[in-house]
Amino acid sequence: MTIAQTLSTGLDRVLTMELVRVTERAAVAAARLRGRGDEKAADQVAVDAMRQELNRLAIRGTVVIGEGERDEAPMLYIGEEVGTGKGPAVDIALDPLEGTTICAKNLPNALAVVALAEKGSLLNAPDVYMDKIAVGPGYAAGVIDIDAPPADNIAAVAKAKGVPVGEVTACILDRPRHARLIEAVRATGAAIRLIGDGDVAGVIHTTDPDETGIDIYLGTGGAPEGVLAAAALRCTGGQMQGRLILDTPEKVERAARMGVDDPRRIYRAEDMARGDVLFAATGVTDGNMLAGVKFGRTFITTHTIVLRSSSRTVREIKARHQDLEKF
Ligand code: VTB
Ligand code: MG
Ligand code: MG
């Protein structure tokens, strides 16, 4: 056992800093292809870069939320083992480029994201949709309820915050499937920030409403992104509920194979990411919370948020990378 391990509970806290390099590297790689209209290429370089850096960590890591099944993703597929093979056994959830379209269009809030937790403590979510609702820290338990009408959730948040409903802003993915949800939220008088992609960022933005302007996240998005967002909320505080959308027998079966025995189960953040959790995200494009990668004449600048659940520490790391060859 290392000294750091004896001083802390859960995961070795040295890993927190190590994790920063993982998302920095993926973000820089993706950022080189910002605004080129090529989602696939940007995603591929981010995956390669993240994998390379993950394999330098002193862990026995298993990807549980990754780029998909092995046959569709040659790298960072679910079940892939990463790390040096010496160190603690951990689960890893990742999205080397969350918001490939955002990156390709050079729009706000594309991120490189990774979460790390003790072995067996991240929900093995199939790549289906998840219905999600989230608020940041500072609310009494039970303020949100995934089964309540959107208007009730908005009203509860407004009341708890002590503001009129008209001063609440909800973040929702701009999708035809959300037409009724959007209508219902608008009918309350609340504002909506419609995002094109990137609901990991959308959920995380609820944790700092003063900075981001977002109070609540609502709607359906990817289940893998739900687990990543839950990992972040575990570290910052806040509440989240998610329910897998298993609307065909095939999906129910696929989920069952991954250990989901109740297809209607509501997962709280602490059910999706248990125990000690580390989380890092680096901005690829400029966003509401994180600046995007900047390519200067002599150095590259990155902006990363790195979180740890057992200490609830939130660190923002602005790094200047001098050794441009390395990137
Ligand atoms: C979200 C979002 C992603 O997919 O999960 C969303 O976080 C949901 O899927 O950035 P649809 O695009 O099918 O609606 C993304 O937008 C893209 O992966
Ligand atoms: Mg991805
Ligand atoms: Mg994604």
Coordinates of C-alpha atoms and ligand atoms in Angstrom, one line a residue, residues 67 95 97-100 200 225 228, ligand 3:
E67 CA -17.3 3.2 -26.9
D95 CA -16.3 9.3 -23.3
L97 CA -15.3 13.1 -27.0
E98 CA -18.7 13.8 -25.5
G99 CA -20.4 15.8 -28.2
T100 CA -18.7 14.7 -31.5
V200 CA -23.1 15.2 -19.6
E225 CA -23.8 9.6 -20.6
L228 CA -20.9 9.7 -16.4
Ligands
MG3 MG -21.3 10.8 -26.0

